[in-house]
């Protein structure tokens, strides 16, 4: 069914609504939402006022990201850079609490990290991935059609291989920029990397870790009939804001999908406010169902509707497109935030809790993706007869089951302004 509510740019009304909500739970993505999208994760920056605001929402705010808290590319290092000494962040409880690595890496605000449901053998297999990826890229890029000099290969590979502990990643943004004038080489690399990732899954099976991992493509083209994410290939059409296609290739632990993380966070939220874990104290992403219907049913069976919070899901990676040059092709919907935002919407409908889905336009960053046509969106707000959907081309469509309730076309800086204002008002009125 098409969305029944129009997309809104009315941040003031949303602010009034949420500031008056006692039982509030914000579940938020990170990259592109509270910090700009950049080609090199090591250059990411957070604002101190954002951390201060998040601290005021203690127990009512959690992150849900495919990135990681820890490691050389983790968000904790970005947090620590805002303090005189790294240990001050932990002493003051300023780390961002919640789930990373798609839902298998838990952290509290003091920086205590755990990996519920993950085995030592699985972590060891993941630990070997970065060196394997470096060797693969070095050998590939030394041959035709690439023939890159050794020093160029070294710098590109160093930027592309992310040694995350629980979700090692190949980030091809640096290659997309390097071959901007010869996109065919970037496209060929995408295919080669996808093949390499599939080989890692085969190696896991041979090591007795069958079905332990899956490949996460970001952004992606939705899922195939088997439930596997589909690669979104790059296209040359300059009018297609997402023409880089899939840039991040992550080896993820099975079960590490954001929609499952919503229930993990809810389980901990209920315990924090009631002293009881509705899904059990050890419930984790690895043992949860993998489809939306089962997740929704699990929530209905175990969460007390009278205590269900109003959940605000915030993300920036949602896609909807038809492959350029093939107007008869089936529309493909994906994006790494689509799943968890959809579950937030469904939980709001099922529990009548007034959940809201917020979309932050991150197209102004260094990573090429579709953006919001703010002029057309504003005209639609004044005249509903104006077709709104061209304003969201590449992001949503008229038949999209996911409704992006409120849009922040100004990107992460606009959202941070809103978040800090909301937090100050909420904290001043909530016991």
C-alpha positions as CSV (number, residue, x, y, z in Angstrom):
1,X,0.0,0.0,0.0
2,X,1.3,3.5,-0.8
3,X,2.1,5.7,2.2
4,X,-0.9,7.5,3.7
5,X,1.1,10.4,5.2
6,X,3.0,12.9,3.1
7,X,6.6,13.5,3.7
8,X,7.1,16.4,6.0
9,X,9.6,19.2,6.4
10,X,7.9,20.5,9.6
11,X,10.7,20.1,12.1
12,X,9.0,22.5,14.6
13,X,5.9,20.3,15.0
14,X,8.0,17.2,15.3
15,X,10.1,18.9,18.0
16,X,7.0,19.8,20.0
17,X,5.6,16.2,19.6
18,X,8.8,14.4,20.7
19,X,9.7,16.9,23.5
20,X,6.4,16.1,25.1
21,X,7.0,12.3,24.9
22,X,8.1,10.8,28.2
23,X,8.5,7.2,26.9
24,X,10.9,8.1,24.1
25,X,13.4,5.8,22.4
26,X,15.7,7.1,19.6
27,X,17.5,4.5,17.5
28,X,19.9,6.2,15.2
29,X,22.4,5.3,12.5
30,X,25.8,7.2,12.6
31,X,27.6,7.8,9.3
32,X,25.6,10.4,7.2
33,X,23.3,11.1,10.1
34,X,25.4,12.7,12.9
35,X,28.5,13.1,10.8
36,X,29.2,13.7,7.2
37,X,29.8,10.8,4.7
38,X,33.5,10.8,3.8
39,X,35.6,8.7,1.5
40,X,38.2,7.9,4.3
41,X,36.6,6.9,7.6
42,X,39.7,8.1,9.4
43,X,38.7,11.7,8.6
44,X,35.2,11.5,10.2
45,X,34.4,14.1,12.9
46,X,31.7,14.4,15.5
47,X,30.6,17.5,17.3
48,X,31.0,17.7,21.0
49,X,27.5,19.2,21.5
50,X,26.1,16.1,19.9
51,X,27.9,13.9,22.4
52,X,26.7,16.1,25.2
53,X,23.1,15.9,24.0
54,X,23.3,12.1,23.6
55,X,24.5,11.8,27.2
56,X,21.3,13.7,28.4
57,X,19.2,11.0,26.7
58,X,20.8,8.3,28.8
59,X,18.6,5.2,28.5
60,X,16.5,6.7,25.8
61,X,19.1,6.9,22.9
62,X,21.0,4.1,21.2
63,X,23.0,3.8,18.0
64,X,22.5,1.1,15.4
65,X,25.3,1.0,12.8
66,X,27.1,-1.3,10.4
67,X,30.3,0.4,11.5
68,X,32.1,-0.5,14.7
69,X,32.7,1.1,18.1
70,X,36.3,-0.1,18.5
71,X,39.4,-0.5,16.4
72,X,41.4,1.9,14.2
73,X,38.3,2.8,12.2
74,X,35.8,2.7,15.1
75,X,33.7,5.6,16.3
76,X,35.2,5.5,19.8
77,X,38.4,7.0,18.5
78,X,36.4,9.9,17.0
79,X,34.7,10.4,20.4
80,X,38.0,10.3,22.3
81,X,39.6,13.0,20.0
82,X,37.1,15.5,21.5
83,X,38.6,15.2,25.0
84,X,41.8,16.2,26.5
85,X,42.8,12.6,27.2
86,X,41.2,9.5,25.7
87,X,40.2,8.1,29.1
88,X,38.1,11.1,29.8
89,X,35.4,9.9,27.4
90,X,34.9,6.7,29.5
91,X,35.1,8.4,32.8
92,X,32.3,10.8,31.8
93,X,30.2,8.2,30.1
94,X,30.4,10.0,26.7
95,X,30.7,7.0,24.4
96,X,27.7,6.3,22.1
97,X,25.7,3.4,23.5
98,X,24.1,0.8,21.3
99,X,24.8,-1.8,18.6
100,X,27.6,-1.8,16.0
101,X,28.7,-4.3,13.4
102,X,25.1,-4.6,12.3
103,X,23.9,-5.7,15.7
104,X,26.5,-8.0,17.2
105,X,28.8,-5.5,19.0
106,X,27.2,-4.0,22.1
107,X,28.6,-1.0,24.0
108,X,27.4,1.0,27.0
109,X,28.1,4.7,27.4
110,X,31.3,3.9,29.4
111,X,32.9,2.0,26.5
112,X,32.4,-1.5,27.8
113,X,32.1,-3.7,24.6
114,X,30.9,-7.2,24.1
115,X,29.9,-9.5,21.3
116,X,26.9,-11.5,22.4
117,X,26.5,-14.8,20.6
118,X,29.8,-14.7,18.7
119,X,32.3,-17.5,19.0
120,X,36.1,-17.3,19.1
121,X,36.3,-19.2,15.9
122,X,34.1,-16.7,14.1
123,X,36.1,-13.8,15.4
124,X,39.4,-15.5,14.3
125,X,38.1,-16.0,10.8
126,X,37.1,-12.3,10.6
127,X,40.5,-11.3,12.0
128,X,42.2,-12.9,9.0
129,X,40.1,-11.1,6.4
130,X,42.0,-7.7,6.2
131,X,45.3,-9.3,5.3
132,X,43.6,-11.5,2.8
133,X,41.8,-8.6,1.2
134,X,45.1,-6.6,1.0
135,X,46.8,-9.5,-0.8
136,X,43.9,-9.9,-3.2
137,X,43.8,-6.2,-4.1
138,X,47.6,-5.9,-4.5
139,X,47.7,-8.9,-6.9
140,X,44.6,-7.8,-8.8
141,X,45.7,-4.1,-9.2
142,X,49.2,-5.0,-10.4
143,X,47.7,-6.7,-13.5
144,X,45.9,-5.4,-16.6
145,X,43.6,-3.5,-17.0
146,X,44.7,-1.7,-13.8
147,X,48.6,-1.9,-13.9
148,X,48.9,0.4,-10.9
149,X,52.4,1.3,-9.6
150,X,53.3,-0.3,-6.2
151,X,53.2,3.0,-4.3
152,X,49.7,3.9,-5.7
153,X,48.4,0.5,-4.9
154,X,49.7,0.8,-1.4
155,X,48.0,4.0,-0.6
156,X,44.7,3.0,-2.2
157,X,44.6,-0.3,-0.5
158,X,45.4,1.2,2.9
159,X,42.4,3.5,2.6
160,X,40.1,0.7,1.2
161,X,40.7,-2.1,3.7
162,X,38.9,-1.5,7.0
163,X,40.2,-3.8,9.7
164,X,37.0,-3.8,11.8
165,X,37.0,-6.6,14.3
166,X,33.4,-7.9,13.8
167,X,32.7,-6.6,10.3
168,X,35.9,-6.2,8.2
169,X,35.1,-4.1,5.1
170,X,36.4,-3.2,1.7
171,X,35.4,0.4,1.0
172,X,35.8,1.3,-2.7
173,X,35.1,5.0,-2.4
174,X,38.8,5.8,-2.9
175,X,38.8,3.7,-6.1
176,X,35.7,5.4,-7.4
177,X,37.4,8.8,-7.0
178,X,40.7,7.5,-8.5
179,X,39.0,6.2,-11.7
180,X,36.4,9.0,-12.1
181,X,37.5,9.5,-15.7
182,X,37.6,5.7,-16.4
183,X,34.5,4.3,-14.6
184,X,34.7,1.0,-16.4
185,X,37.7,0.1,-14.3
186,X,35.8,0.9,-11.1
187,X,32.9,-1.3,-12.3
188,X,35.2,-4.1,-13.1
189,X,36.7,-3.8,-9.6
190,X,33.2,-4.0,-8.1
191,X,32.6,-7.3,-9.8
192,X,36.0,-8.7,-8.8
193,X,35.5,-7.7,-5.2
194,X,32.0,-9.3,-5.1
195,X,33.6,-12.5,-6.4
196,X,36.3,-12.3,-3.7
197,X,33.7,-11.8,-1.0
198,X,31.8,-14.9,-2.2
199,X,35.0,-16.9,-2.0
200,X,35.3,-15.9,1.6
201,X,31.9,-17.4,2.3
202,X,33.1,-20.6,0.6
203,X,36.3,-20.6,2.7
204,X,34.2,-20.2,5.9
205,X,32.1,-23.3,4.9
206,X,35.3,-25.3,4.4
207,X,36.5,-24.2,7.8
208,X,33.3,-25.6,9.4
209,X,31.7,-22.2,9.8
210,X,28.9,-22.8,7.3
211,X,26.2,-20.2,7.4
212,X,28.2,-18.1,10.0
213,X,28.6,-15.1,7.7
214,X,26.9,-13.1,4.9
215,X,27.9,-10.3,2.6
216,X,26.5,-6.8,3.2
217,X,26.5,-4.5,0.2
218,X,26.1,-0.7,0.9
219,X,24.2,0.7,-0.8
220,X,22.5,-2.3,-2.2
221,X,19.7,-3.2,-4.6
222,X,17.5,-5.0,-2.1
223,X,17.5,-8.8,-1.7
224,X,17.1,-11.7,-4.1
225,X,14.7,-14.6,-3.7
226,X,17.1,-16.4,-1.3
227,X,17.3,-13.3,0.9
228,X,20.8,-12.4,-0.1
229,X,21.6,-8.7,-0.7
230,X,22.1,-7.8,-4.3
231,X,25.1,-5.8,-5.6
232,X,24.2,-2.4,-7.0
233,X,26.5,-1.9,-10.0
234,X,27.9,1.5,-10.9
235,X,26.4,3.4,-13.9
236,X,27.7,6.2,-16.0
237,X,24.5,8.3,-15.9
238,X,25.5,11.6,-14.3
239,X,21.8,12.2,-13.5
240,X,21.8,9.2,-11.3
241,X,22.9,10.5,-7.9
242,X,23.9,7.0,-6.7
243,X,26.0,6.2,-9.7
244,X,28.9,4.8,-7.6
245,X,26.6,1.9,-6.8
246,X,27.8,-0.4,-4.0
247,X,30.9,1.1,-2.3
248,X,31.1,-0.9,0.9
249,X,31.5,-4.7,0.9
250,X,31.3,-6.1,4.5
251,X,31.8,-9.6,5.8
252,X,29.2,-9.7,8.5
253,X,28.1,-12.3,11.0
254,X,24.9,-14.0,10.2
255,X,22.1,-12.3,12.1
256,X,23.9,-9.0,12.1
257,X,21.1,-7.1,10.4
258,X,19.8,-3.8,11.8
259,X,16.2,-4.8,12.0
260,X,17.2,-7.6,14.5
261,X,19.1,-4.9,16.4
262,X,15.9,-3.0,17.0
263,X,14.6,-5.9,19.2
264,X,17.9,-6.3,21.0
265,X,17.8,-2.6,21.9
266,X,14.1,-2.9,22.9
267,X,14.9,-5.9,25.1
268,X,17.6,-3.9,27.0
269,X,15.3,-0.8,27.1
270,X,12.6,-2.7,28.8
271,X,15.1,-4.1,31.3
272,X,16.5,-0.6,32.0
273,X,13.1,0.8,32.8
274,X,11.3,-2.3,34.3
275,X,14.1,-4.6,35.6
276,X,12.8,-7.4,33.3
277,X,14.2,-8.7,30.0
278,X,11.1,-9.6,27.9
279,X,13.1,-11.7,25.5
280,X,15.5,-13.1,28.1
281,X,18.8,-11.7,29.5
282,X,21.0,-13.4,26.9
283,X,18.8,-12.6,23.8
284,X,21.1,-11.5,21.0
285,X,21.1,-10.9,17.2
286,X,22.5,-14.4,16.4
287,X,19.5,-16.2,17.8
288,X,16.8,-13.9,16.6
289,X,14.5,-14.7,13.6
290,X,15.7,-13.2,10.3
291,X,12.4,-12.1,8.6
292,X,10.3,-9.1,9.5
293,X,7.1,-11.1,10.1
294,X,8.7,-13.3,12.7
295,X,10.4,-10.3,14.4
296,X,7.1,-8.5,14.6
297,X,5.4,-11.6,16.0
298,X,8.1,-12.0,18.6
299,X,7.6,-8.4,19.7
300,X,3.8,-8.8,19.9
301,X,4.2,-11.9,22.1
302,X,6.7,-10.6,24.6
303,X,6.6,-6.8,24.9
304,X,4.0,-5.2,27.1
305,X,2.0,-2.7,24.9
306,X,1.5,-0.4,27.9
307,X,5.2,0.0,28.3
308,X,6.1,0.2,24.6
309,X,8.1,3.5,24.0
310,X,7.6,5.8,21.1
311,X,10.5,4.8,18.8
312,X,12.2,7.3,16.6
313,X,14.3,5.6,13.9
314,X,16.8,7.8,12.1
315,X,18.8,6.8,9.0
316,X,20.2,8.1,5.7
317,X,20.7,5.0,3.5
318,X,17.4,4.1,1.8
319,X,17.3,3.4,-2.0
320,X,14.6,2.9,-4.6
321,X,15.4,2.8,-8.3
322,X,14.9,1.3,-11.7
323,X,18.1,0.3,-13.5
324,X,18.9,3.2,-15.9
325,X,18.2,2.3,-19.6
326,X,15.7,-0.3,-18.7
327,X,12.3,1.3,-17.7
328,X,10.6,-2.0,-17.8
329,X,12.8,-3.5,-15.1
330,X,11.5,-4.3,-11.7
331,X,11.9,-1.5,-9.1
332,X,14.6,-2.4,-6.6
333,X,14.4,-1.1,-3.1
334,X,17.3,-1.4,-0.6
335,X,19.7,0.5,1.5
336,X,21.3,-0.5,4.8
337,X,18.8,1.5,6.9
338,X,15.6,0.4,5.1
339,X,15.2,-2.8,7.2
340,X,15.4,-1.3,10.6
341,X,13.4,1.8,9.7
342,X,10.7,-0.5,8.3
343,X,10.5,-2.5,11.5
344,X,10.3,0.7,13.5
345,X,7.3,1.7,11.3
346,X,5.7,-1.7,11.7
347,X,6.1,-1.7,15.5
348,X,4.5,1.7,15.6
349,X,1.5,0.4,13.7
350,X,1.3,-2.9,15.7
351,X,1.5,-1.2,19.1
352,X,-0.2,2.1,18.2
353,X,2.9,3.8,19.7
354,X,3.2,6.7,17.3
355,X,6.7,5.7,16.0
356,X,8.4,8.1,13.7
357,X,10.9,7.5,10.8
358,X,13.3,10.3,10.1
359,X,15.4,10.5,7.0
360,X,18.6,12.6,6.8
361,X,19.8,13.5,3.3
362,X,23.5,12.7,3.3
363,X,24.1,13.4,-0.4
364,X,26.1,16.5,0.4
365,X,29.1,14.4,1.6
366,X,32.0,12.9,-0.2
367,X,30.1,9.7,-1.2
368,X,28.0,10.0,-4.3
369,X,24.3,9.1,-3.7
370,X,20.8,10.2,-4.5
371,X,19.7,13.4,-2.8
372,X,16.4,15.2,-2.1
373,X,15.1,17.8,-4.5
374,X,14.2,20.3,-1.7
375,X,12.6,22.9,-4.1
376,X,10.1,20.3,-5.4
377,X,9.5,19.0,-1.9
378,X,8.8,22.5,-0.6
379,X,6.4,23.2,-3.5
380,X,4.6,19.9,-2.7
381,X,4.2,21.1,0.9
382,X,2.4,24.2,-0.3
383,X,0.4,22.4,-3.1
384,X,-0.3,18.7,-2.5
385,X,-1.4,18.3,-6.1
386,X,2.3,18.6,-7.2
387,X,3.8,15.2,-7.6
388,X,6.3,14.7,-4.8
389,X,8.0,11.6,-6.0
390,X,10.5,13.1,-8.5
391,X,11.9,14.9,-5.5
392,X,12.8,11.6,-4.0
393,X,14.1,9.8,-7.1
394,X,16.6,7.1,-6.1
395,X,15.4,7.2,-2.5
396,X,11.7,6.3,-2.4
397,X,8.7,5.9,-4.7
398,X,4.9,6.1,-4.8
399,X,4.5,2.4,-3.9
400,X,7.2,2.3,-1.3
401,X,5.9,0.5,1.9
402,X,8.4,2.6,4.0
403,X,7.2,6.1,4.8
404,X,9.9,8.6,5.6
405,X,7.8,10.7,8.0
406,X,10.1,13.7,8.3
407,X,13.0,14.6,6.0
408,X,16.1,16.6,6.9
409,X,17.3,17.9,3.5
410,X,20.1,19.9,5.1
411,X,21.9,16.8,6.1
412,X,23.7,15.9,9.3
413,X,24.2,19.5,10.5
414,X,20.5,20.2,10.3
415,X,19.7,17.0,12.1
416,X,22.3,17.7,14.9
417,X,20.7,21.1,15.4
418,X,17.3,19.4,15.8
419,X,18.7,16.6,18.0
420,X,20.4,19.1,20.4
421,X,17.3,21.3,20.7
422,X,15.1,18.3,21.2
423,X,17.4,16.9,23.9
424,X,17.5,20.2,25.8
425,X,13.7,20.5,25.8
426,X,13.1,16.9,26.6
427,X,15.5,16.8,29.5
428,X,14.0,20.0,31.0
429,X,10.5,18.5,31.1
430,X,11.1,14.8,31.8
431,X,11.5,13.6,35.4
